[in-house]
Amino acid sequence: MQASGRHAGLGLALVSAFAFGGSGVAAKPLIEAGLDPLHMVWLRVAGAALVLSPLAWRHRDLLRRKPALLAAFGLVAVAGVQAFYFASLSRIPVGVALLLEYLGPALLLGWIRFVQCKPVTRAAAAGAAVAVAGLACVVEIWAGLSLDPLGVLFGLAAACCQAFYFVLADQGTDGDDVPDPLGVIAYGMIVGALVLTAIARPWEMHWQVLGGQAAVGAAAVPAPLLLGWVILVATVFAYLTGVISVRRLSPQVAGVVACLEAVIATVFAWILLGEHLSAWQIVGGGLVLGGAFIAQSARPTPPAAADPAVLDREAATA
């Protein structure tokens, strides 16, 4: 049963990475059509909050049982990641901002090891190191090394928020009072939408863009269809499968597997938007895949089996 649950968790983590990775190829055409990037983020989170509002009502008891968890998930795992990432890429190259955000799994291992004082398996640590090296190749970090310090700081803040996404997703999995992940995500989206409303000021949005079409490669796709993909698949479905995968695996393993999102996003952009991959990006993608494979092979150290001779001596002295 443990093996089956782990394999299911790995599958969900991969599905979540694919869903998150598909957000860029749907959002970028809308941004190029005239939407501000921050408005695109607001549409993504607010739309997801609207879709998940029935779940929020169904799990309204969470407001009484886990108010701090819901607020933290919305502020950090939803609004924090999005706001800091877009603030970062407004000052430094997109690829470098993406790499900084995906330092989250490495920061997560440090949190688990030095703050929570829990052991970190060598496989998870090695997988994170290989994945980060691969990401550096995917985004070709050497192409833009004249960096704005504030942009780097925002990127690192996004990485911290991403790391805490995995920590928060794993909260409450022990004991009898386990919060339903569907309710946590629903309220997280609502809180995130409220925070981003104050930041994005959607009343200044170019709403007419959503009534037209956007170019995806050589094809013209209706803007509502692209927005629906971003909300339903790249946000609602991605967060649901992501949180459930963390609970079936562990934050440290799921975090490394999530690095595949950057590779998947790059491949989707290559296929659908004609953004060709370089040799280094292909090598980097292979390294990220290798890092995820190494990390998912991590196994918790089983407790040492009791020595029968020791048990006999204890029984004799009892």
PDB file of C-alpha atoms in Angstrom:
ATOM      1  CA  MET A   1       0.000   0.000   0.000  1.00  0.00           C
ATOM      2  CA  GLN A   2       2.867   2.412   0.764  1.00  0.00           C
ATOM      3  CA  ALA A   3       4.455   1.700  -2.624  1.00  0.00           C
ATOM      4  CA  SER A   4       1.128   2.177  -4.384  1.00  0.00           C
ATOM      5  CA  GLY A   5       0.534   5.489  -2.610  1.00  0.00           C
ATOM      6  CA  ARG A   6       4.040   6.685  -3.474  1.00  0.00           C
ATOM      7  CA  HIS A   7       3.637   5.814  -7.156  1.00  0.00           C
ATOM      8  CA  ALA A   8       0.270   7.578  -7.215  1.00  0.00           C
ATOM      9  CA  GLY A   9       1.887  10.607  -5.569  1.00  0.00           C
ATOM     10  CA  LEU A  10       4.671  10.670  -8.146  1.00  0.00           C
ATOM     11  CA  GLY A  11       2.119  10.459 -10.938  1.00  0.00           C
ATOM     12  CA  LEU A  12       0.128  13.341  -9.449  1.00  0.00           C
ATOM     13  CA  ALA A  13       3.307  15.411  -9.046  1.00  0.00           C
ATOM     14  CA  LEU A  14       4.143  14.888 -12.728  1.00  0.00           C
ATOM     15  CA  VAL A  15       0.587  15.736 -13.786  1.00  0.00           C
ATOM     16  CA  SER A  16       0.734  18.879 -11.645  1.00  0.00           C
ATOM     17  CA  ALA A  17       4.042  19.899 -13.233  1.00  0.00           C
ATOM     18  CA  PHE A  18       2.539  19.452 -16.712  1.00  0.00           C
ATOM     19  CA  ALA A  19      -0.531  21.490 -15.743  1.00  0.00           C
ATOM     20  CA  PHE A  20       1.530  24.316 -14.195  1.00  0.00           C
ATOM     21  CA  GLY A  21       3.953  24.203 -17.140  1.00  0.00           C
ATOM     22  CA  GLY A  22       1.136  24.798 -19.615  1.00  0.00           C
ATOM     23  CA  SER A  23       0.209  28.133 -18.088  1.00  0.00           C
ATOM     24  CA  GLY A  24       2.860  30.128 -19.912  1.00  0.00           C
ATOM     25  CA  VAL A  25       1.899  29.148 -23.460  1.00  0.00           C
ATOM     26  CA  ALA A  26      -1.710  30.170 -22.755  1.00  0.00           C
ATOM     27  CA  ALA A  27      -0.959  33.314 -20.754  1.00  0.00           C
ATOM     28  CA  LYS A  28       1.792  34.738 -22.981  1.00  0.00           C
ATOM     29  CA  PRO A  29      -0.467  35.232 -26.055  1.00  0.00           C
ATOM     30  CA  LEU A  30      -2.963  37.110 -23.856  1.00  0.00           C
ATOM     31  CA  ILE A  31      -0.177  39.321 -22.497  1.00  0.00           C
ATOM     32  CA  GLU A  32       1.091  39.999 -26.021  1.00  0.00           C
ATOM     33  CA  ALA A  33      -2.478  40.864 -27.020  1.00  0.00           C
ATOM     34  CA  GLY A  34      -2.510  43.686 -24.494  1.00  0.00           C
ATOM     35  CA  LEU A  35      -3.036  42.333 -20.977  1.00  0.00           C
ATOM     36  CA  ASP A  36      -0.691  43.524 -18.245  1.00  0.00           C
ATOM     37  CA  PRO A  37       1.175  40.544 -16.681  1.00  0.00           C
ATOM     38  CA  LEU A  38      -0.096  41.398 -13.203  1.00  0.00           C
ATOM     39  CA  HIS A  39      -3.653  41.587 -14.521  1.00  0.00           C
ATOM     40  CA  MET A  40      -3.136  38.157 -16.051  1.00  0.00           C
ATOM     41  CA  VAL A  41      -2.151  36.826 -12.636  1.00  0.00           C
ATOM     42  CA  TRP A  42      -5.228  38.403 -11.053  1.00  0.00           C
ATOM     43  CA  LEU A  43      -7.505  36.820 -13.664  1.00  0.00           C
ATOM     44  CA  ARG A  44      -5.862  33.466 -13.023  1.00  0.00           C
ATOM     45  CA  VAL A  45      -6.268  33.526  -9.245  1.00  0.00           C
ATOM     46  CA  ALA A  46      -9.651  35.288  -9.124  1.00  0.00           C
ATOM     47  CA  GLY A  47     -11.050  32.911 -11.732  1.00  0.00           C
ATOM     48  CA  ALA A  48      -9.814  29.922  -9.763  1.00  0.00           C
ATOM     49  CA  ALA A  49     -11.337  31.364  -6.582  1.00  0.00           C
ATOM     50  CA  LEU A  50     -14.693  31.703  -8.349  1.00  0.00           C
ATOM     51  CA  VAL A  51     -14.560  28.129  -9.666  1.00  0.00           C
ATOM     52  CA  LEU A  52     -13.617  26.746  -6.243  1.00  0.00           C
ATOM     53  CA  SER A  53     -16.088  28.830  -4.238  1.00  0.00           C
ATOM     54  CA  PRO A  54     -18.592  25.930  -3.917  1.00  0.00           C
ATOM     55  CA  LEU A  55     -15.816  23.885  -2.301  1.00  0.00           C
ATOM     56  CA  ALA A  56     -15.104  26.770   0.067  1.00  0.00           C
ATOM     57  CA  TRP A  57     -18.740  26.749   1.174  1.00  0.00           C
ATOM     58  CA  ARG A  58     -18.718  22.987   1.572  1.00  0.00           C
ATOM     59  CA  HIS A  59     -15.612  23.153   3.796  1.00  0.00           C
ATOM     60  CA  ARG A  60     -16.576  26.355   5.640  1.00  0.00           C
ATOM     61  CA  ASP A  61     -15.755  24.651   8.947  1.00  0.00           C
ATOM     62  CA  LEU A  62     -12.082  25.166   8.033  1.00  0.00           C
ATOM     63  CA  LEU A  63     -12.510  28.861   8.810  1.00  0.00           C
ATOM     64  CA  ARG A  64     -12.982  27.887  12.439  1.00  0.00           C
ATOM     65  CA  ARG A  65     -10.565  24.943  12.551  1.00  0.00           C
ATOM     66  CA  LYS A  66      -7.598  26.159  10.456  1.00  0.00           C
ATOM     67  CA  PRO A  67      -7.808  29.946   9.949  1.00  0.00           C
ATOM     68  CA  ALA A  68      -4.021  30.460  10.161  1.00  0.00           C
ATOM     69  CA  LEU A  69      -3.314  27.722   7.594  1.00  0.00           C
ATOM     70  CA  LEU A  70      -5.859  29.165   5.144  1.00  0.00           C
ATOM     71  CA  ALA A  71      -4.494  32.694   5.501  1.00  0.00           C
ATOM     72  CA  ALA A  72      -0.876  31.530   5.130  1.00  0.00           C
ATOM     73  CA  PHE A  73      -1.660  29.408   2.076  1.00  0.00           C
ATOM     74  CA  GLY A  74      -3.434  32.284   0.364  1.00  0.00           C
ATOM     75  CA  LEU A  75      -0.855  34.931   1.259  1.00  0.00           C
ATOM     76  CA  VAL A  76       2.292  32.886   0.669  1.00  0.00           C
ATOM     77  CA  ALA A  77       1.557  29.925  -1.625  1.00  0.00           C
ATOM     78  CA  VAL A  78      -0.781  31.822  -3.970  1.00  0.00           C
ATOM     79  CA  ALA A  79      -0.320  35.601  -3.829  1.00  0.00           C
ATOM     80  CA  GLY A  80       3.291  35.618  -2.635  1.00  0.00           C
ATOM     81  CA  VAL A  81       4.717  33.360  -5.336  1.00  0.00           C
ATOM     82  CA  GLN A  82       2.893  35.171  -8.139  1.00  0.00           C
ATOM     83  CA  ALA A  83       3.512  38.745  -6.967  1.00  0.00           C
ATOM     84  CA  PHE A  84       7.221  38.331  -6.179  1.00  0.00           C
ATOM     85  CA  TYR A  85       7.908  36.403  -9.405  1.00  0.00           C
ATOM     86  CA  PHE A  86       6.344  39.086 -11.595  1.00  0.00           C
ATOM     87  CA  ALA A  87       8.067  41.830  -9.605  1.00  0.00           C
ATOM     88  CA  SER A  88      11.347  39.994 -10.217  1.00  0.00           C
ATOM     89  CA  LEU A  89      10.936  39.523 -13.963  1.00  0.00           C
ATOM     90  CA  SER A  90      10.048  43.201 -14.322  1.00  0.00           C
ATOM     91  CA  ARG A  91      13.657  44.009 -13.303  1.00  0.00           C
ATOM     92  CA  ILE A  92      15.771  41.036 -14.467  1.00  0.00           C
ATOM     93  CA  PRO A  93      15.617  38.592 -17.412  1.00  0.00           C
ATOM     94  CA  VAL A  94      12.696  36.166 -17.337  1.00  0.00           C
ATOM     95  CA  GLY A  95      14.949  33.100 -17.406  1.00  0.00           C
ATOM     96  CA  VAL A  96      16.982  34.255 -14.427  1.00  0.00           C
ATOM     97  CA  ALA A  97      13.805  35.126 -12.505  1.00  0.00           C
ATOM     98  CA  LEU A  98      12.471  31.637 -13.236  1.00  0.00           C
ATOM     99  CA  LEU A  99      15.696  30.042 -12.020  1.00  0.00           C
ATOM    100  CA  LEU A 100      15.626  32.060  -8.797  1.00  0.00           C
ATOM    101  CA  GLU A 101      12.000  31.023  -8.153  1.00  0.00           C
ATOM    102  CA  TYR A 102      12.902  27.369  -8.628  1.00  0.00           C
ATOM    103  CA  LEU A 103      15.585  27.559  -6.005  1.00  0.00           C
ATOM    104  CA  GLY A 104      12.562  26.848  -3.795  1.00  0.00           C
ATOM    105  CA  PRO A 105      13.202  23.075  -3.559  1.00  0.00           C
ATOM    106  CA  ALA A 106      16.779  23.681  -2.396  1.00  0.00           C
ATOM    107  CA  LEU A 107      15.569  26.204   0.205  1.00  0.00           C
ATOM    108  CA  LEU A 108      12.928  23.694   1.238  1.00  0.00           C
ATOM    109  CA  LEU A 109      15.581  21.097   2.030  1.00  0.00           C
ATOM    110  CA  GLY A 110      17.393  23.641   4.186  1.00  0.00           C
ATOM    111  CA  TRP A 111      14.167  24.430   6.044  1.00  0.00           C
ATOM    112  CA  ILE A 112      13.462  20.750   6.683  1.00  0.00           C
ATOM    113  CA  ARG A 113      17.009  20.030   7.816  1.00  0.00           C
ATOM    114  CA  PHE A 114      17.902  23.084   9.902  1.00  0.00           C
ATOM    115  CA  VAL A 115      14.557  24.560  11.051  1.00  0.00           C
ATOM    116  CA  GLN A 116      12.364  21.490  11.420  1.00  0.00           C
ATOM    117  CA  CYS A 117      15.444  19.438  12.419  1.00  0.00           C
ATOM    118  CA  LYS A 118      14.307  16.508  10.313  1.00  0.00           C
ATOM    119  CA  PRO A 119      16.655  14.281   8.312  1.00  0.00           C
ATOM    120  CA  VAL A 120      17.009  14.925   4.584  1.00  0.00           C
ATOM    121  CA  THR A 121      17.867  11.926   2.453  1.00  0.00           C
ATOM    122  CA  ARG A 122      20.966  12.063   0.294  1.00  0.00           C
ATOM    123  CA  ALA A 123      18.867  11.212  -2.762  1.00  0.00           C
ATOM    124  CA  ALA A 124      16.624  14.243  -2.241  1.00  0.00           C
ATOM    125  CA  ALA A 125      19.596  16.574  -1.701  1.00  0.00           C
ATOM    126  CA  ALA A 126      21.460  15.215  -4.734  1.00  0.00           C
ATOM    127  CA  GLY A 127      18.324  15.418  -6.856  1.00  0.00           C
ATOM    128  CA  ALA A 128      17.787  19.055  -5.885  1.00  0.00           C
ATOM    129  CA  ALA A 129      21.396  19.939  -6.738  1.00  0.00           C
ATOM    130  CA  VAL A 130      21.194  18.239 -10.148  1.00  0.00           C
ATOM    131  CA  ALA A 131      17.804  19.842 -10.873  1.00  0.00           C
ATOM    132  CA  VAL A 132      19.042  23.362 -10.042  1.00  0.00           C
ATOM    133  CA  ALA A 133      22.087  22.850 -12.296  1.00  0.00           C
ATOM    134  CA  GLY A 134      19.746  21.698 -15.044  1.00  0.00           C
ATOM    135  CA  LEU A 135      17.511  24.737 -14.579  1.00  0.00           C
ATOM    136  CA  ALA A 136      20.529  27.001 -14.957  1.00  0.00           C
ATOM    137  CA  CYS A 137      21.081  25.411 -18.373  1.00  0.00           C
ATOM    138  CA  VAL A 138      17.397  25.550 -19.349  1.00  0.00           C
ATOM    139  CA  VAL A 139      17.157  29.302 -18.703  1.00  0.00           C
ATOM    140  CA  GLU A 140      20.754  29.870 -19.949  1.00  0.00           C
ATOM    141  CA  ILE A 141      21.586  32.004 -16.950  1.00  0.00           C
ATOM    142  CA  TRP A 142      24.909  33.094 -18.470  1.00  0.00           C
ATOM    143  CA  ALA A 143      22.977  35.062 -21.114  1.00  0.00           C
ATOM    144  CA  GLY A 144      21.941  37.717 -18.619  1.00  0.00           C
ATOM    145  CA  LEU A 145      24.228  38.276 -15.684  1.00  0.00           C
ATOM    146  CA  SER A 146      23.904  42.066 -15.325  1.00  0.00           C
ATOM    147  CA  LEU A 147      21.332  41.852 -12.576  1.00  0.00           C
ATOM    148  CA  ASP A 148      19.301  44.385 -10.638  1.00  0.00           C
ATOM    149  CA  PRO A 149      19.830  43.624  -6.911  1.00  0.00           C
ATOM    150  CA  LEU A 150      16.185  44.354  -6.101  1.00  0.00           C
ATOM    151  CA  GLY A 151      15.069  42.019  -8.890  1.00  0.00           C
ATOM    152  CA  VAL A 152      17.264  39.264  -7.442  1.00  0.00           C
ATOM    153  CA  LEU A 153      15.796  39.925  -4.000  1.00  0.00           C
ATOM    154  CA  PHE A 154      12.265  39.605  -5.387  1.00  0.00           C
ATOM    155  CA  GLY A 155      13.250  36.345  -7.129  1.00  0.00           C
ATOM    156  CA  LEU A 156      14.608  34.900  -3.896  1.00  0.00           C
ATOM    157  CA  ALA A 157      11.409  35.966  -2.118  1.00  0.00           C
ATOM    158  CA  ALA A 158       9.427  34.046  -4.750  1.00  0.00           C
ATOM    159  CA  ALA A 159      11.646  31.011  -4.077  1.00  0.00           C
ATOM    160  CA  CYS A 160      10.933  31.263  -0.337  1.00  0.00           C
ATOM    161  CA  CYS A 161       7.204  31.458  -1.026  1.00  0.00           C
ATOM    162  CA  GLN A 162       7.425  28.451  -3.324  1.00  0.00           C
ATOM    163  CA  ALA A 163       9.267  26.463  -0.662  1.00  0.00           C
ATOM    164  CA  PHE A 164       6.584  27.294   1.892  1.00  0.00           C
ATOM    165  CA  TYR A 165       3.931  26.184  -0.606  1.00  0.00           C
ATOM    166  CA  PHE A 166       5.205  22.630  -0.134  1.00  0.00           C
ATOM    167  CA  VAL A 167       5.530  23.065   3.631  1.00  0.00           C
ATOM    168  CA  LEU A 168       1.981  24.394   3.932  1.00  0.00           C
ATOM    169  CA  ALA A 169       0.608  21.710   1.619  1.00  0.00           C
ATOM    170  CA  ASP A 170       1.952  19.107   4.040  1.00  0.00           C
ATOM    171  CA  GLN A 171       0.534  20.784   7.162  1.00  0.00           C
ATOM    172  CA  GLY A 172      -1.977  18.882   9.220  1.00  0.00           C
ATOM    173  CA  THR A 173      -1.372  15.491   7.605  1.00  0.00           C
ATOM    174  CA  ASP A 174      -0.707  13.895  11.010  1.00  0.00           C
ATOM    175  CA  GLY A 175      -3.357  13.339  13.626  1.00  0.00           C
ATOM    176  CA  ASP A 176      -7.120  13.220  13.445  1.00  0.00           C
ATOM    177  CA  ASP A 177      -7.838  16.852  12.513  1.00  0.00           C
ATOM    178  CA  VAL A 178      -6.551  16.663   8.920  1.00  0.00           C
ATOM    179  CA  PRO A 179      -7.817  19.551   6.748  1.00  0.00           C
ATOM    180  CA  ASP A 180      -9.279  18.581   3.392  1.00  0.00           C
ATOM    181  CA  PRO A 181      -6.858  19.747   0.663  1.00  0.00           C
ATOM    182  CA  LEU A 182      -9.767  20.839  -1.531  1.00  0.00           C
ATOM    183  CA  GLY A 183     -10.952  23.262   1.128  1.00  0.00           C
ATOM    184  CA  VAL A 184      -7.439  24.559   1.793  1.00  0.00           C
ATOM    185  CA  ILE A 185      -6.898  25.312  -1.896  1.00  0.00           C
ATOM    186  CA  ALA A 186     -10.322  26.933  -2.284  1.00  0.00           C
ATOM    187  CA  TYR A 187      -9.787  29.322   0.614  1.00  0.00           C
ATOM    188  CA  GLY A 188      -6.190  29.891  -0.435  1.00  0.00           C
ATOM    189  CA  MET A 189      -7.385  31.095  -3.845  1.00  0.00           C
ATOM    190  CA  ILE A 190      -9.976  33.381  -2.243  1.00  0.00           C
ATOM    191  CA  VAL A 191      -7.406  34.957   0.074  1.00  0.00           C
ATOM    192  CA  GLY A 192      -4.898  35.239  -2.782  1.00  0.00           C
ATOM    193  CA  ALA A 193      -7.485  36.902  -5.027  1.00  0.00           C
ATOM    194  CA  LEU A 194      -8.311  39.482  -2.352  1.00  0.00           C
ATOM    195  CA  VAL A 195      -4.624  40.317  -1.839  1.00  0.00           C
ATOM    196  CA  LEU A 196      -3.889  40.513  -5.564  1.00  0.00           C
ATOM    197  CA  THR A 197      -6.917  42.726  -6.145  1.00  0.00           C
ATOM    198  CA  ALA A 198      -5.271  45.425  -4.051  1.00  0.00           C
ATOM    199  CA  ILE A 199      -1.972  44.967  -5.908  1.00  0.00           C
ATOM    200  CA  ALA A 200      -3.152  44.503  -9.514  1.00  0.00           C
ATOM    201  CA  ARG A 201      -6.025  47.048  -9.549  1.00  0.00           C
ATOM    202  CA  PRO A 202      -8.090  45.084 -12.095  1.00  0.00           C
ATOM    203  CA  TRP A 203     -10.401  48.061 -12.734  1.00  0.00           C
ATOM    204  CA  GLU A 204      -7.562  49.433 -14.879  1.00  0.00           C
ATOM    205  CA  MET A 205      -7.427  46.283 -17.048  1.00  0.00           C
ATOM    206  CA  HIS A 206      -7.928  46.296 -20.839  1.00  0.00           C
ATOM    207  CA  TRP A 207     -11.039  44.118 -20.649  1.00  0.00           C
ATOM    208  CA  GLN A 208     -11.617  44.286 -24.405  1.00  0.00           C
ATOM    209  CA  VAL A 209      -8.676  41.923 -24.936  1.00  0.00           C
ATOM    210  CA  LEU A 210     -10.731  39.087 -23.458  1.00  0.00           C
ATOM    211  CA  GLY A 211     -13.388  39.496 -26.151  1.00  0.00           C
ATOM    212  CA  GLY A 212     -10.996  39.015 -29.056  1.00  0.00           C
ATOM    213  CA  GLN A 213      -8.430  36.486 -30.226  1.00  0.00           C
ATOM    214  CA  ALA A 214      -4.764  35.884 -29.434  1.00  0.00           C
ATOM    215  CA  ALA A 215      -2.019  34.404 -31.587  1.00  0.00           C
ATOM    216  CA  VAL A 216      -0.677  30.999 -30.513  1.00  0.00           C
ATOM    217  CA  GLY A 217       2.058  30.386 -33.035  1.00  0.00           C
ATOM    218  CA  ALA A 218       0.416  30.680 -36.451  1.00  0.00           C
ATOM    219  CA  ALA A 219      -3.105  30.065 -35.102  1.00  0.00           C
ATOM    220  CA  ALA A 220      -5.620  32.597 -33.785  1.00  0.00           C
ATOM    221  CA  VAL A 221      -7.282  31.263 -30.635  1.00  0.00           C
ATOM    222  CA  PRO A 222     -10.243  32.885 -28.842  1.00  0.00           C
ATOM    223  CA  ALA A 223      -9.011  34.698 -25.736  1.00  0.00           C
ATOM    224  CA  PRO A 224     -11.725  33.184 -23.475  1.00  0.00           C
ATOM    225  CA  LEU A 225     -10.492  29.699 -24.411  1.00  0.00           C
ATOM    226  CA  LEU A 226      -6.930  30.552 -23.396  1.00  0.00           C
ATOM    227  CA  LEU A 227      -8.122  32.153 -20.174  1.00  0.00           C
ATOM    228  CA  GLY A 228     -10.241  29.087 -19.407  1.00  0.00           C
ATOM    229  CA  TRP A 229      -7.172  26.862 -19.841  1.00  0.00           C
ATOM    230  CA  VAL A 230      -5.115  29.055 -17.501  1.00  0.00           C
ATOM    231  CA  ILE A 231      -7.815  29.049 -14.819  1.00  0.00           C
ATOM    232  CA  LEU A 232      -9.169  25.493 -14.988  1.00  0.00           C
ATOM    233  CA  VAL A 233      -6.100  23.461 -15.963  1.00  0.00           C
ATOM    234  CA  ALA A 234      -3.019  25.526 -15.082  1.00  0.00           C
ATOM    235  CA  THR A 235      -4.397  26.747 -11.755  1.00  0.00           C
ATOM    236  CA  VAL A 236      -7.338  24.769 -10.307  1.00  0.00           C
ATOM    237  CA  PHE A 237      -6.262  21.335 -11.558  1.00  0.00           C
ATOM    238  CA  ALA A 238      -2.556  22.069 -11.054  1.00  0.00           C
ATOM    239  CA  TYR A 239      -2.939  23.168  -7.418  1.00  0.00           C
ATOM    240  CA  LEU A 240      -5.278  20.278  -6.582  1.00  0.00           C
ATOM    241  CA  THR A 241      -2.964  17.595  -7.949  1.00  0.00           C
ATOM    242  CA  GLY A 242       0.083  19.386  -6.524  1.00  0.00           C
ATOM    243  CA  VAL A 243      -1.183  19.539  -2.941  1.00  0.00           C
ATOM    244  CA  ILE A 244      -2.409  15.931  -3.007  1.00  0.00           C
ATOM    245  CA  SER A 245       0.949  14.766  -4.416  1.00  0.00           C
ATOM    246  CA  VAL A 246       2.808  16.460  -1.526  1.00  0.00           C
ATOM    247  CA  ARG A 247       0.668  14.541   0.942  1.00  0.00           C
ATOM    248  CA  ARG A 248       1.366  11.224  -0.811  1.00  0.00           C
ATOM    249  CA  LEU A 249       5.085  11.812  -1.287  1.00  0.00           C
ATOM    250  CA  SER A 250       6.878  14.332   0.933  1.00  0.00           C
ATOM    251  CA  PRO A 251       7.571  18.055   0.539  1.00  0.00           C
ATOM    252  CA  GLN A 252      11.244  17.476  -0.297  1.00  0.00           C
ATOM    253  CA  VAL A 253      10.553  14.944  -3.091  1.00  0.00           C
ATOM    254  CA  ALA A 254       7.530  16.747  -4.531  1.00  0.00           C
ATOM    255  CA  GLY A 255       9.521  19.989  -4.572  1.00  0.00           C
ATOM    256  CA  VAL A 256      12.251  18.529  -6.770  1.00  0.00           C
ATOM    257  CA  VAL A 257       9.745  16.890  -9.132  1.00  0.00           C
ATOM    258  CA  ALA A 258       8.062  20.313  -9.462  1.00  0.00           C
ATOM    259  CA  CYS A 259      11.251  21.610 -11.111  1.00  0.00           C
ATOM    260  CA  LEU A 260      10.013  19.796 -14.209  1.00  0.00           C
ATOM    261  CA  GLU A 261       7.516  22.629 -14.627  1.00  0.00           C
ATOM    262  CA  ALA A 262      10.203  24.915 -16.036  1.00  0.00           C
ATOM    263  CA  VAL A 263      11.307  22.252 -18.528  1.00  0.00           C
ATOM    264  CA  ILE A 264       7.726  21.477 -19.549  1.00  0.00           C
ATOM    265  CA  ALA A 265       6.992  25.175 -20.010  1.00  0.00           C
ATOM    266  CA  THR A 266      10.057  25.491 -22.252  1.00  0.00           C
ATOM    267  CA  VAL A 267       9.038  22.459 -24.341  1.00  0.00           C
ATOM    268  CA  PHE A 268       5.457  23.722 -24.707  1.00  0.00           C
ATOM    269  CA  ALA A 269       6.792  27.099 -25.839  1.00  0.00           C
ATOM    270  CA  TRP A 270       8.977  25.293 -28.384  1.00  0.00           C
ATOM    271  CA  ILE A 271       6.082  23.247 -29.800  1.00  0.00           C
ATOM    272  CA  LEU A 272       3.240  25.782 -29.667  1.00  0.00           C
ATOM    273  CA  LEU A 273       4.943  29.174 -29.838  1.00  0.00           C
ATOM    274  CA  GLY A 274       7.940  28.301 -32.016  1.00  0.00           C
ATOM    275  CA  GLU A 275      10.498  29.231 -29.361  1.00  0.00           C
ATOM    276  CA  HIS A 276      13.269  26.814 -30.337  1.00  0.00           C
ATOM    277  CA  LEU A 277      15.461  25.065 -27.790  1.00  0.00           C
ATOM    278  CA  SER A 278      19.226  25.347 -27.784  1.00  0.00           C
ATOM    279  CA  ALA A 279      21.567  22.442 -27.130  1.00  0.00           C
ATOM    280  CA  TRP A 280      22.198  23.686 -23.579  1.00  0.00           C
ATOM    281  CA  GLN A 281      18.461  23.834 -22.887  1.00  0.00           C
ATOM    282  CA  ILE A 282      18.060  20.239 -24.022  1.00  0.00           C
ATOM    283  CA  VAL A 283      20.960  19.187 -21.792  1.00  0.00           C
ATOM    284  CA  GLY A 284      19.445  21.145 -18.907  1.00  0.00           C
ATOM    285  CA  GLY A 285      16.102  19.458 -19.397  1.00  0.00           C
ATOM    286  CA  GLY A 286      17.817  16.088 -19.167  1.00  0.00           C
ATOM    287  CA  LEU A 287      19.523  17.138 -15.930  1.00  0.00           C
ATOM    288  CA  VAL A 288      16.229  18.263 -14.385  1.00  0.00           C
ATOM    289  CA  LEU A 289      14.645  14.945 -15.355  1.00  0.00           C
ATOM    290  CA  GLY A 290      17.609  13.161 -13.817  1.00  0.00           C
ATOM    291  CA  GLY A 291      17.366  15.215 -10.633  1.00  0.00           C
ATOM    292  CA  ALA A 292      13.670  14.422 -10.294  1.00  0.00           C
ATOM    293  CA  PHE A 293      14.380  10.727 -10.832  1.00  0.00           C
ATOM    294  CA  ILE A 294      17.112  10.753  -8.176  1.00  0.00           C
ATOM    295  CA  ALA A 295      14.907  12.614  -5.688  1.00  0.00           C
ATOM    296  CA  GLN A 296      11.887  10.358  -6.118  1.00  0.00           C
ATOM    297  CA  SER A 297      14.062   7.349  -5.286  1.00  0.00           C
ATOM    298  CA  ALA A 298      14.499   8.744  -1.759  1.00  0.00           C
ATOM    299  CA  ARG A 299      13.183   6.473   0.962  1.00  0.00           C
ATOM    300  CA  PRO A 300      12.762   7.351   4.599  1.00  0.00           C
ATOM    301  CA  THR A 301      15.230   5.515   6.812  1.00  0.00           C
ATOM    302  CA  PRO A 302      13.352   2.644   8.392  1.00  0.00           C
ATOM    303  CA  PRO A 303      13.654   2.222  12.134  1.00  0.00           C
ATOM    304  CA  ALA A 304      16.284  -0.270  13.147  1.00  0.00           C
ATOM    305  CA  ALA A 305      14.870  -3.702  13.791  1.00  0.00           C
ATOM    306  CA  ALA A 306      14.999  -4.809  17.398  1.00  0.00           C
ATOM    307  CA  ASP A 307      17.632  -7.405  18.252  1.00  0.00           C
ATOM    308  CA  PRO A 308      15.892 -10.618  19.487  1.00  0.00           C
ATOM    309  CA  ALA A 309      18.671 -11.169  22.020  1.00  0.00           C
ATOM    310  CA  VAL A 310      18.067  -7.730  23.502  1.00  0.00           C
ATOM    311  CA  LEU A 311      14.356  -8.412  23.696  1.00  0.00           C
ATOM    312  CA  ASP A 312      15.050 -11.723  25.529  1.00  0.00           C
ATOM    313  CA  ARG A 313      17.285  -9.965  28.104  1.00  0.00           C
ATOM    314  CA  GLU A 314      14.665  -7.257  28.647  1.00  0.00           C
ATOM    315  CA  ALA A 315      11.982  -9.893  29.153  1.00  0.00           C
ATOM    316  CA  ALA A 316      14.181 -11.794  31.607  1.00  0.00           C
ATOM    317  CA  THR A 317      14.820  -8.688  33.723  1.00  0.00           C
ATOM    318  CA  ALA A 318      11.189  -7.589  33.698  1.00  0.00           C
TER     319      ALA A 318
END
